[in-house]
mmCIF file of C-alpha atoms (C1' of nucleotides) in Angstrom:
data_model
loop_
_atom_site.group_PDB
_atom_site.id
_atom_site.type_symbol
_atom_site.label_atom_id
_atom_site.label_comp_id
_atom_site.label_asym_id
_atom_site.label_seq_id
_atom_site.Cartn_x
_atom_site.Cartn_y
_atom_site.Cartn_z
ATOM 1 C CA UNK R 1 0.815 -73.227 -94.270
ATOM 2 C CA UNK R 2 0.785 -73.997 -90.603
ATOM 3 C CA UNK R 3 4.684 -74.625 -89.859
ATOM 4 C CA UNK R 4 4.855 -71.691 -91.749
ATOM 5 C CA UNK R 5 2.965 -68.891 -89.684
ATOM 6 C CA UNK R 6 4.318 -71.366 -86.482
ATOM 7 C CA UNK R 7 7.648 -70.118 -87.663
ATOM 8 C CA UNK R 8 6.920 -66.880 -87.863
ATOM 9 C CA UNK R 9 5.180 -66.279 -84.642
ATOM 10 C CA UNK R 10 8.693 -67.590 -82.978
ATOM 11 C CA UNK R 11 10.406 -65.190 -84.655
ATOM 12 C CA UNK R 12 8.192 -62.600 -83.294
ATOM 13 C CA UNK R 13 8.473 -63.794 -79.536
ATOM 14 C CA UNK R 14 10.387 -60.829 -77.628
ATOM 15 C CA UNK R 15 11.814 -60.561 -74.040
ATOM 16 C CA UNK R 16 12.551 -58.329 -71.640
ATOM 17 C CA UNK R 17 15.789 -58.402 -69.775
ATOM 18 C CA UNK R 18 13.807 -59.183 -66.449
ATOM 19 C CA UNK R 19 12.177 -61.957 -68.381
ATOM 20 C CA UNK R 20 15.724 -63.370 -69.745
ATOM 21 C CA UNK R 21 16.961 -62.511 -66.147
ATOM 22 C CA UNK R 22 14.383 -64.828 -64.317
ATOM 23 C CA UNK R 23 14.396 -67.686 -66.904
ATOM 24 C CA UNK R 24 18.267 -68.391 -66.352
ATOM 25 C CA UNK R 25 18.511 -66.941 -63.218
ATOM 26 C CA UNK R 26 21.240 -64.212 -63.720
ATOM 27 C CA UNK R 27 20.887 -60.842 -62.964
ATOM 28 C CA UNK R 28 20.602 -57.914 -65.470
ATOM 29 C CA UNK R 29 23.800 -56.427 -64.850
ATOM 30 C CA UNK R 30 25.196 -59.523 -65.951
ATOM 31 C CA UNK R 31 23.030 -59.908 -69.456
ATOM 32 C CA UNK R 32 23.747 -55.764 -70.094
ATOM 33 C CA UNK R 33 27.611 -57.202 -69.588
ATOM 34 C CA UNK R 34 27.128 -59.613 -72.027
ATOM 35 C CA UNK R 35 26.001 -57.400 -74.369
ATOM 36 C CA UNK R 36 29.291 -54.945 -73.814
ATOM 37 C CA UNK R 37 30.657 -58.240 -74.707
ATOM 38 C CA UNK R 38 29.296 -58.285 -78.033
ATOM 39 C CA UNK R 39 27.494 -61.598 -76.864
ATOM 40 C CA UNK R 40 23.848 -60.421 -77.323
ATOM 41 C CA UNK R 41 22.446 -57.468 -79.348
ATOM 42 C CA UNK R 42 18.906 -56.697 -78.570
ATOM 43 C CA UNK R 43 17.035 -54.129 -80.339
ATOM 44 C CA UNK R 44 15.136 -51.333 -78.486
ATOM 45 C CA UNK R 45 11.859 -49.984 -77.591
ATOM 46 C CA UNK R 46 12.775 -46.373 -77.022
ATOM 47 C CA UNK R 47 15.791 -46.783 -74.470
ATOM 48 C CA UNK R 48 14.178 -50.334 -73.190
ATOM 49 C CA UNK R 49 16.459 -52.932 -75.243
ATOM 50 C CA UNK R 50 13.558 -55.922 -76.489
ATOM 51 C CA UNK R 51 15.970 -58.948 -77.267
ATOM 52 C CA UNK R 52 14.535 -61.506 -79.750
ATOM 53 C CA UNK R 53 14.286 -65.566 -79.888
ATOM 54 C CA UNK R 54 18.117 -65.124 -81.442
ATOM 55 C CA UNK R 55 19.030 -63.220 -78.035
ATOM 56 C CA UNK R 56 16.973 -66.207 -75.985
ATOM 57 C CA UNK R 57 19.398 -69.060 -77.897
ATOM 58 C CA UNK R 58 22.616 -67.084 -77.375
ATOM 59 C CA UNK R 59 21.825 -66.686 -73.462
ATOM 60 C CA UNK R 60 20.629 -70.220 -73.168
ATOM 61 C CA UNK R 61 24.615 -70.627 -74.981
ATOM 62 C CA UNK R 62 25.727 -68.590 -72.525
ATOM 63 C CA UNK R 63 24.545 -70.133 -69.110
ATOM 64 C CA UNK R 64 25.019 -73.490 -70.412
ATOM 65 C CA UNK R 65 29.175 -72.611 -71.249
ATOM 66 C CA UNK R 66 29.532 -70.869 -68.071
ATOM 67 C CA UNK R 67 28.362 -73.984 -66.389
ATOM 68 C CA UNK R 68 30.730 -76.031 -68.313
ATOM 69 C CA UNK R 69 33.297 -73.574 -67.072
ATOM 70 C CA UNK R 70 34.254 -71.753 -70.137
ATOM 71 C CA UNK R 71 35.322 -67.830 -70.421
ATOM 72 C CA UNK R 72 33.216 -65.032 -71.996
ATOM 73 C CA UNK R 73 35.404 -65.711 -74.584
ATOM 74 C CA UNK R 74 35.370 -68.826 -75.126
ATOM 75 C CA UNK R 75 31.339 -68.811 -75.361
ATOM 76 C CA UNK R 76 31.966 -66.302 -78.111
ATOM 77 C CA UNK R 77 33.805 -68.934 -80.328
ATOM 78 C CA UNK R 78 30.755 -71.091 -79.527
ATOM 79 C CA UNK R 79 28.450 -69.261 -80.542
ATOM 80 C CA UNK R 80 30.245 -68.220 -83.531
ATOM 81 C CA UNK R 81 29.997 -71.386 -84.617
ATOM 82 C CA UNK R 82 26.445 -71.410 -84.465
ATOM 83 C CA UNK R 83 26.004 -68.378 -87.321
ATOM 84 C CA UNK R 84 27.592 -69.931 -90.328
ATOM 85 C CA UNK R 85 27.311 -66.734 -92.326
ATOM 86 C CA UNK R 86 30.317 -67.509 -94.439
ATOM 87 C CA UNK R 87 30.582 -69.884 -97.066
ATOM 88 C CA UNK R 88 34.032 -69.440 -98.194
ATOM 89 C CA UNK R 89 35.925 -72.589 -98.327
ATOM 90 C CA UNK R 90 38.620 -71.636 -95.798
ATOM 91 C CA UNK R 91 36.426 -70.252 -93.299
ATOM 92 C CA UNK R 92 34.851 -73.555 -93.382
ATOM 93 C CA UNK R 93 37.838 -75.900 -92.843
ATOM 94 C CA UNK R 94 39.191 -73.758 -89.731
ATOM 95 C CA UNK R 95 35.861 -73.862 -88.316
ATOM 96 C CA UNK R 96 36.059 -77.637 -88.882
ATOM 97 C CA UNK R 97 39.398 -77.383 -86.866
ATOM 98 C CA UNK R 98 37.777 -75.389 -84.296
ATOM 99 C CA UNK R 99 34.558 -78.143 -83.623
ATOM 100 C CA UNK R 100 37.392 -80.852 -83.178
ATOM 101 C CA UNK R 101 39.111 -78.840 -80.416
ATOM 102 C CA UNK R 102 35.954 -78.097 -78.275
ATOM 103 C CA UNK R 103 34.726 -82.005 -78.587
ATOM 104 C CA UNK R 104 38.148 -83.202 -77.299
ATOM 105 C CA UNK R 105 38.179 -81.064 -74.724
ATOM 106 C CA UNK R 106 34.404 -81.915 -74.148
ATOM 107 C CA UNK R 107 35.757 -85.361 -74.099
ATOM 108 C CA UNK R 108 38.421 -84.652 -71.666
ATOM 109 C CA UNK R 109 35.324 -82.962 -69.482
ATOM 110 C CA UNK R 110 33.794 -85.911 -69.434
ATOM 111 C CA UNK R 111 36.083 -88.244 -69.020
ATOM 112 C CA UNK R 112 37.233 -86.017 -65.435
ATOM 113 C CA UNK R 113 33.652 -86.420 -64.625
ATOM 114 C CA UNK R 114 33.363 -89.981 -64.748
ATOM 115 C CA UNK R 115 36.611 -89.687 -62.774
ATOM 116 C CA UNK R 116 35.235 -87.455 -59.842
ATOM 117 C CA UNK R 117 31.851 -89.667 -59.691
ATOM 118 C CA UNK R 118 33.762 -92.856 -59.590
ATOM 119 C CA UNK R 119 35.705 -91.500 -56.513
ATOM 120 C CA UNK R 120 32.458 -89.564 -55.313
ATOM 121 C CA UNK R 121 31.330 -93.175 -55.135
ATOM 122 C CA UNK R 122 33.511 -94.552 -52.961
ATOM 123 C CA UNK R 123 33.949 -91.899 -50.519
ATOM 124 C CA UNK R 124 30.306 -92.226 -50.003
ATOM 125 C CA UNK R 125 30.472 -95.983 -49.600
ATOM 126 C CA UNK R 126 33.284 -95.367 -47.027
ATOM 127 C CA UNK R 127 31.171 -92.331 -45.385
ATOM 128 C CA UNK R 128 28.424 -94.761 -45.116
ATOM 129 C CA UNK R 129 30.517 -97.510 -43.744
ATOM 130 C CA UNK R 130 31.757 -95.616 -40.705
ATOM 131 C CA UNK R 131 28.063 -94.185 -40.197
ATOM 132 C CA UNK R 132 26.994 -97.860 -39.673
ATOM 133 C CA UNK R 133 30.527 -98.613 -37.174
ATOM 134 C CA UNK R 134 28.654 -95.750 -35.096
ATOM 135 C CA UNK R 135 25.652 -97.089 -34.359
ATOM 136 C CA UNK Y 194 55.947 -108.779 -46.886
ATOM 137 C CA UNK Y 195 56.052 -107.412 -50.120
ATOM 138 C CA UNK Y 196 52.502 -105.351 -50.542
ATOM 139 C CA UNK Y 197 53.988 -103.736 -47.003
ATOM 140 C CA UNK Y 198 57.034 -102.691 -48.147
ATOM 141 C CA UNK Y 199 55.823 -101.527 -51.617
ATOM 142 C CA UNK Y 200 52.948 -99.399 -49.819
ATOM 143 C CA UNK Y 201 56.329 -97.651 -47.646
ATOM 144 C CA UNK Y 202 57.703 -97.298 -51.108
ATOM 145 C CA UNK Y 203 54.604 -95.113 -52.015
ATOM 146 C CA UNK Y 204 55.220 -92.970 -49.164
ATOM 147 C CA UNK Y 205 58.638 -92.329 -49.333
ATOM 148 C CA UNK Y 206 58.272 -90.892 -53.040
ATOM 149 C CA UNK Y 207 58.747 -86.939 -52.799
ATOM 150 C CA UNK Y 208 59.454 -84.447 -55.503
ATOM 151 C CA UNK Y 209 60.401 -80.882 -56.389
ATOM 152 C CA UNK Y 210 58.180 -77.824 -57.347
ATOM 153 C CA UNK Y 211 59.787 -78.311 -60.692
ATOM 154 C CA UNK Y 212 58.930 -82.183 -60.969
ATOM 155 C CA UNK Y 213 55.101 -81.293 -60.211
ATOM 156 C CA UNK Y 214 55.327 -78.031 -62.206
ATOM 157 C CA UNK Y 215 56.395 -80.017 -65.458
ATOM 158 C CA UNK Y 216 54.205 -83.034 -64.725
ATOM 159 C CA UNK Y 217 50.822 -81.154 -64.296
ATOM 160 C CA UNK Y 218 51.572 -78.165 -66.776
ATOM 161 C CA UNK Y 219 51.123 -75.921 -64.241
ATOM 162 C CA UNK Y 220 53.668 -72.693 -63.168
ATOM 163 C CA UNK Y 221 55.584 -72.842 -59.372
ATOM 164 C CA UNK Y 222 53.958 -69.578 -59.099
ATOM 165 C CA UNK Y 223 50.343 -71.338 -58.934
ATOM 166 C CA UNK Y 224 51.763 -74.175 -56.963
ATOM 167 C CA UNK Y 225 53.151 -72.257 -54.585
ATOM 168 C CA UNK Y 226 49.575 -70.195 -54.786
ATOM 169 C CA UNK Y 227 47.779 -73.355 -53.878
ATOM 170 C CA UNK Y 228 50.250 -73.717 -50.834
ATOM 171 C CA UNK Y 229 49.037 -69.962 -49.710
ATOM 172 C CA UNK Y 230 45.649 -71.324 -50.071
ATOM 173 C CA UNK Y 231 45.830 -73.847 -47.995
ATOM 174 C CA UNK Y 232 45.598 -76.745 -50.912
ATOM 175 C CA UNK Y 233 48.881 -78.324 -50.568
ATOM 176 C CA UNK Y 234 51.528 -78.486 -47.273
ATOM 177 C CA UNK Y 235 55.148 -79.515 -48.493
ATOM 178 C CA UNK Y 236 57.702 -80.318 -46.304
ATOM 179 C CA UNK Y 237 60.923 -78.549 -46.139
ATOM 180 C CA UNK Y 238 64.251 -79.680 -46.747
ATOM 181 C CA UNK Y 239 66.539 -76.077 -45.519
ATOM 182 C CA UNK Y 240 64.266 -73.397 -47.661
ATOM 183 C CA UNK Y 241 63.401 -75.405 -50.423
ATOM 184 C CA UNK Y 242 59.408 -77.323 -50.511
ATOM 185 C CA UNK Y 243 59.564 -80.901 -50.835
ATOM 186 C CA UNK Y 244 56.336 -82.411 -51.967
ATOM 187 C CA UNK Y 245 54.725 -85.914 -51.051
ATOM 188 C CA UNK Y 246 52.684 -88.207 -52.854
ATOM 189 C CA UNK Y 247 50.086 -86.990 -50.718
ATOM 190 C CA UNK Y 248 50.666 -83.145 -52.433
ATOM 191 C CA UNK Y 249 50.732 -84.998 -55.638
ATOM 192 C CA UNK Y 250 47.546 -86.366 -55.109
ATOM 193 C CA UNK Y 251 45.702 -83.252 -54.289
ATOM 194 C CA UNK Y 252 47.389 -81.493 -57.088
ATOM 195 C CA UNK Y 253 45.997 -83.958 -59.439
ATOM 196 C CA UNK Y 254 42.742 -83.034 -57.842
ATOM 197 C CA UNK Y 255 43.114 -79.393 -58.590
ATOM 198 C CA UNK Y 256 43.831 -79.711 -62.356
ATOM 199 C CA UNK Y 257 41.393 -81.675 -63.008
ATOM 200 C CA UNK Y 258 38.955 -79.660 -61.100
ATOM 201 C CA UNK Y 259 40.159 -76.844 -62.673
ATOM 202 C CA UNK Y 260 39.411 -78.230 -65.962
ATOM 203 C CA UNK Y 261 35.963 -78.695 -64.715
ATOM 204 C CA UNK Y 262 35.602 -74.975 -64.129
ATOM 205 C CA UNK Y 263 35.934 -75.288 -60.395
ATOM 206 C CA UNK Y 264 36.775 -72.000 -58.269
ATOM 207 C CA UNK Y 265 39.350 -73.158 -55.832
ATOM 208 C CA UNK Y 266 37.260 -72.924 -52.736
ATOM 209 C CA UNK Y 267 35.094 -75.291 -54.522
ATOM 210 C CA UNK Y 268 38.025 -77.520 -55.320
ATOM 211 C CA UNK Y 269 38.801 -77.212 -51.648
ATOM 212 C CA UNK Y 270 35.978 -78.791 -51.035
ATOM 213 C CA UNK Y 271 36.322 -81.410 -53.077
ATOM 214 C CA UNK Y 272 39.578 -82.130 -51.624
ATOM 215 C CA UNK Y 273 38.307 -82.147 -47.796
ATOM 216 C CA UNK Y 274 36.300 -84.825 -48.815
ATOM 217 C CA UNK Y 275 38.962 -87.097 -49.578
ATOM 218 C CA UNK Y 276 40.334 -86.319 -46.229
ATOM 219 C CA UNK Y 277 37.962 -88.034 -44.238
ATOM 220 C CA UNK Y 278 39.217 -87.621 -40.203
ATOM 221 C CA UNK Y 279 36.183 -86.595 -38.769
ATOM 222 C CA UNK Y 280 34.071 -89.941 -37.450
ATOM 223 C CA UNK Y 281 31.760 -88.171 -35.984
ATOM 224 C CA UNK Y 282 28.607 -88.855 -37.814
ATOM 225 C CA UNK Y 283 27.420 -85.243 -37.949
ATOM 226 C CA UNK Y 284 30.311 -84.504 -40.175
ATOM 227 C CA UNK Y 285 29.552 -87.635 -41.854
ATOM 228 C CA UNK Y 286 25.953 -86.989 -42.490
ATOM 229 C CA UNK Y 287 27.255 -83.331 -43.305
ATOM 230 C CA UNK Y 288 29.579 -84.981 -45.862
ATOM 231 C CA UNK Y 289 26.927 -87.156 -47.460
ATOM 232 C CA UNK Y 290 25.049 -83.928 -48.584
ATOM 233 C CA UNK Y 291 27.866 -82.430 -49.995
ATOM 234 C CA UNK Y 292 28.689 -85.746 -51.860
ATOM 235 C CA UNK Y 293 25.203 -85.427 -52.995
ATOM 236 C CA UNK Y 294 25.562 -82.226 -54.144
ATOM 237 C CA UNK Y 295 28.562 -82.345 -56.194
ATOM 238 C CA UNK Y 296 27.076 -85.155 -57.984
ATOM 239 C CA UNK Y 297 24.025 -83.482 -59.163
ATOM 240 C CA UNK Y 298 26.290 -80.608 -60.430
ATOM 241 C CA UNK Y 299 28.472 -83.387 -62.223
ATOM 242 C CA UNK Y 300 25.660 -85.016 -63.680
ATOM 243 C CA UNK Y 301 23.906 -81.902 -65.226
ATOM 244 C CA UNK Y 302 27.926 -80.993 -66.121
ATOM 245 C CA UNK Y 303 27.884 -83.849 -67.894
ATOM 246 C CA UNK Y 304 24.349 -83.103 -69.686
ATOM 247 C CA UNK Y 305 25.217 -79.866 -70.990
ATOM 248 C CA UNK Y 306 28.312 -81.914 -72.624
ATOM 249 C CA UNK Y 307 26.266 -84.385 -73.800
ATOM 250 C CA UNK Y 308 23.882 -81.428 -75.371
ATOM 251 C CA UNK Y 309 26.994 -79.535 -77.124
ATOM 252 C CA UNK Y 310 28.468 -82.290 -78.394
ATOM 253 C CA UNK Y 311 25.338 -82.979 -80.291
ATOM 254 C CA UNK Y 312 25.018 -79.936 -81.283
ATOM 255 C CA UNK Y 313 28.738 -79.661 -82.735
ATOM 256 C CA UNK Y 314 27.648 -83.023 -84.459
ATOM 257 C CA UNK Y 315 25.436 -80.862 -86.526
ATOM 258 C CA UNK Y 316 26.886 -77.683 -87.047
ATOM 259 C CA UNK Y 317 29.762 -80.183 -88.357
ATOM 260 C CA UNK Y 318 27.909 -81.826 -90.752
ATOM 261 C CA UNK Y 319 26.184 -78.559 -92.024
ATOM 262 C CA UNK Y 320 29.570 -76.907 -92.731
ATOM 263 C CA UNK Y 321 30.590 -80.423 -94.519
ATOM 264 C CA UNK Y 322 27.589 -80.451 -96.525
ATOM 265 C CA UNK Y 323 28.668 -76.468 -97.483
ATOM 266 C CA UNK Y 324 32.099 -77.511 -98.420
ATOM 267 C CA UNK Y 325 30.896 -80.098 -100.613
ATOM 268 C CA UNK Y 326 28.665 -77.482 -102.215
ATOM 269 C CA UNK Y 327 31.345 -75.485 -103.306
ATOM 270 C CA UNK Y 328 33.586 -77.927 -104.805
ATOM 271 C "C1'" DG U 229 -0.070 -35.425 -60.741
ATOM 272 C "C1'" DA U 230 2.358 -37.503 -57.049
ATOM 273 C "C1'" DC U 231 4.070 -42.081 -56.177
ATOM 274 C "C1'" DT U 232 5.942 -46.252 -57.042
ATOM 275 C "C1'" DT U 233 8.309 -49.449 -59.861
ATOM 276 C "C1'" DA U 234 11.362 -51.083 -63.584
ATOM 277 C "C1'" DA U 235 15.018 -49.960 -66.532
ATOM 278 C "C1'" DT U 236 19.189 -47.359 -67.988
ATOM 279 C "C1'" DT U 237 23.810 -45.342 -67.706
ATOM 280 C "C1'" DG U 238 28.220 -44.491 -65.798
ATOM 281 C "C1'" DA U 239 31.501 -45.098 -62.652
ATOM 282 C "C1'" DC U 240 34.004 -47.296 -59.379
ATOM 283 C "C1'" DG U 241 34.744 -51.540 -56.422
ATOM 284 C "C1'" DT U 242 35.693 -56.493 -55.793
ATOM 285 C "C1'" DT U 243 37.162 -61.231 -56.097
ATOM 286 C "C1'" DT U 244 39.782 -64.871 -58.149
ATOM 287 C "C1'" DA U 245 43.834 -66.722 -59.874
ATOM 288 C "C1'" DC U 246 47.501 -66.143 -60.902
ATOM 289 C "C1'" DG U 247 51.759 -63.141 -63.742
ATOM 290 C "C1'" DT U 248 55.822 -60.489 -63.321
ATOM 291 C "C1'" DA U 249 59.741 -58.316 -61.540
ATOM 292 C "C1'" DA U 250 63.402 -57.709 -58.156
ATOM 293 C "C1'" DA U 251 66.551 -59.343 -55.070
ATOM 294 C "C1'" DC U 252 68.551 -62.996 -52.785
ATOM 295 C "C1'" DG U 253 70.375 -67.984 -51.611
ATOM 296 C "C1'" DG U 254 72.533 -72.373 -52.427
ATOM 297 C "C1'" DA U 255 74.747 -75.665 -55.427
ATOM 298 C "C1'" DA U 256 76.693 -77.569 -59.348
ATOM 299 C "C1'" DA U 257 79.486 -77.039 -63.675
ATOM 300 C "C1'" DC U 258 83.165 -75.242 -65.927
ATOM 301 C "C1'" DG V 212 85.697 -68.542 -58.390
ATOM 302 C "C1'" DT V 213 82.281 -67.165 -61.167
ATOM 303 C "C1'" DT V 214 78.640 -68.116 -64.119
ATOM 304 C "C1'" DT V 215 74.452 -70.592 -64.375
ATOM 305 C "C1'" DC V 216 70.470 -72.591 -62.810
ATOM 306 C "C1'" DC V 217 66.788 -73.515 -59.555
ATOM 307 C "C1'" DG V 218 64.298 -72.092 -55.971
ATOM 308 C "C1'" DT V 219 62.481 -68.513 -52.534
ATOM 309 C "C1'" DT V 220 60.320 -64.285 -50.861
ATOM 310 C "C1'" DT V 221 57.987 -60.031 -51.227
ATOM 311 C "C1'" DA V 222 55.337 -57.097 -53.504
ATOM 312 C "C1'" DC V 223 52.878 -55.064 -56.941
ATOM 313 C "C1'" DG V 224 50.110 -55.792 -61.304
ATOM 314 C "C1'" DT V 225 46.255 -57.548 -64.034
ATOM 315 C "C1'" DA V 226 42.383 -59.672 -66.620
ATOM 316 C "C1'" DA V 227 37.807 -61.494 -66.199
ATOM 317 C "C1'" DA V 228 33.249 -61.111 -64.696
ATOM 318 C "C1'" DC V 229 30.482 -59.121 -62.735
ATOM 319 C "C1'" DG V 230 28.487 -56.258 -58.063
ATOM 320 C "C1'" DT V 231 27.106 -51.984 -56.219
ATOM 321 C "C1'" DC V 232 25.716 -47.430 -56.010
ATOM 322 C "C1'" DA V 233 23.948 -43.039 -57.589
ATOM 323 C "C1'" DA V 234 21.590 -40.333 -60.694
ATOM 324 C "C1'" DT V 235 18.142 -40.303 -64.330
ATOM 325 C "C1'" DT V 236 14.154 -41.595 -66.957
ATOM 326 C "C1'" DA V 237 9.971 -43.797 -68.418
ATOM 327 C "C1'" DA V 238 5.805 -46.177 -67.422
ATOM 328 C "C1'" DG V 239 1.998 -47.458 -65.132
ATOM 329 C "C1'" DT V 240 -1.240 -46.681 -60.817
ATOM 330 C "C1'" DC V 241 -4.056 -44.599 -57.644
#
DNA sequence: GACTTAATTGACGTTTACGTAAACGGAAAC
DNA sequence: GTTTCCGTTTACGTAAACGTCAATTAAGTC
C-alpha cells in the first residue's frame, strides 16, 4: 500500500529547533517560548527536544496567526480547534460557536484590508500625480 | 455655493474625548495615549482637548489598523502617508516604496485569511458530520 | 583530547500599549 | 452650595512576547 507507507514516512519526519527556526524565520528563544506556552510539545533526544510533523503544523499555525495579528492566546484557541479529540455533543456545539467568531472577525480583517488597499490606491495615484507636476 | 459651504461644514465639526471614546470603543486613556504618541493633536478649549474631524479621521485609522495587528509605529506610518506635504519627489519616490510595501504585507494578510477561513470551513463541517453521528 | 559549535536552562531586561489610582478642576443639576 | 459628572494630570503598574546574557553540556572535528 503506497499512500500507506507515504503516510507513515511523514509521520516519521523530525526537526530540529534550528531547522523549525530557519523555515519560519523565528528564532529559538521564541519556539522554546512557545513551548512554555503549551503551544508545541516536542519530544527529546537526550536533552535535545526532536519536534515531529504535529510540531511543524502547529508552528506553521503559529507564524501564520501572529501575522494575522492574533495573541499567543488566541493561536491557542486555533489550534485547539484543529485537535477534535472530543466527541461529546456540547463540546461540539461551543466549538461551532467558536469557528463563527474567528470567521467574522476574519471577515472584518478583510473587509479593513480591502479598505486600506483601496486608499493605498489612491494615495499612490496622487503620489504619482505630483511626481509627474515635477518634471 | 453649496458644495463650499458644506465642505466648511466638515471642518467646523469637533468633538469631545468622550464622543470619540464611545464612537470607536476605545478608553480616553488610549486616546489620550495616542496624543502622547504623536497620533492625534486636539485643540484646546481652557484644559479640556477638543478634537477635529481631522483627529477623527486618524483615529479611524488607528482602530482599524489595530484590528489588523498593527504596532502603533507601524500605524504611524500608515497615517504619514495620508499626510502628504512633502512635494519633493524624493519623499515621493520614498513614499511609493512604502506604499508598495504595505501592500504586499496586506495582500499576504489577506492570504493567510483566505487560508484559515478554508480551513475553519472544514474543521466545521467535520465537527457537523460528528454531531450528526451522535444523534 | 583540546577546540569549536549547537543546544539548553535560568534569570533578568525590554518594549508596547495601555490600566489604574489619586488628586484636582470646572460646570451643571438639584 | 454641594453633590455629581466629566475631564485632566501625574505617576506607577502590568501583561505579553520575546531578547539577552551567562553558565553548562553534548556532539562532532581536527
Amino acid at each position: 500500500m503506497l499512500s500507506n507507507s507515504a503516510a507513515l514516512d511523514e509521520k516519521d519526519i523530525s526537526f530540529s529547533i534550528s531547522d523549525l527556526a530557519r523555515e519560519f524565520g523565528v528564532t529559538t528563544r521564541a519556539i522554546r517560548f512557545y513551548e512554555d506556552e503549551g503551544l508545541l510539545s516536542p519530544g527529546r533526544s537526550g536533552r535535545q527536544r526532536v519536534y515531529t510533523s504535529r510540531d511543524h503544523v502547529r508552528l506553521k499555525l503559529i507564524v501564520r496567526g501572529k501575522r494575522l495579528g492574533f495573541s499567543l492566546s488566541e493561536v491557542r484557541e486555533i489550534i485547539e480547534m484543529y485537535d477534535l479529540d472530543s466527541g461529546e455533543s456540547g463540546q461540539l456545539r461551543y466549538f461551532l460557536e467558536q469557528i463563527k467568531k474567528r470567521r467574522e472577525a476574519l471577515k472584518q480583517q478583510r473587509h479593513d484590508i480591502e479598505l486600506t488597499l483601496d486608499e493605498l490606491d489612491s494615495i499612490e495615484s496622487e503620489c504619482k500625480h505630483r511626481l509627474s507636476a515635477l518634471s
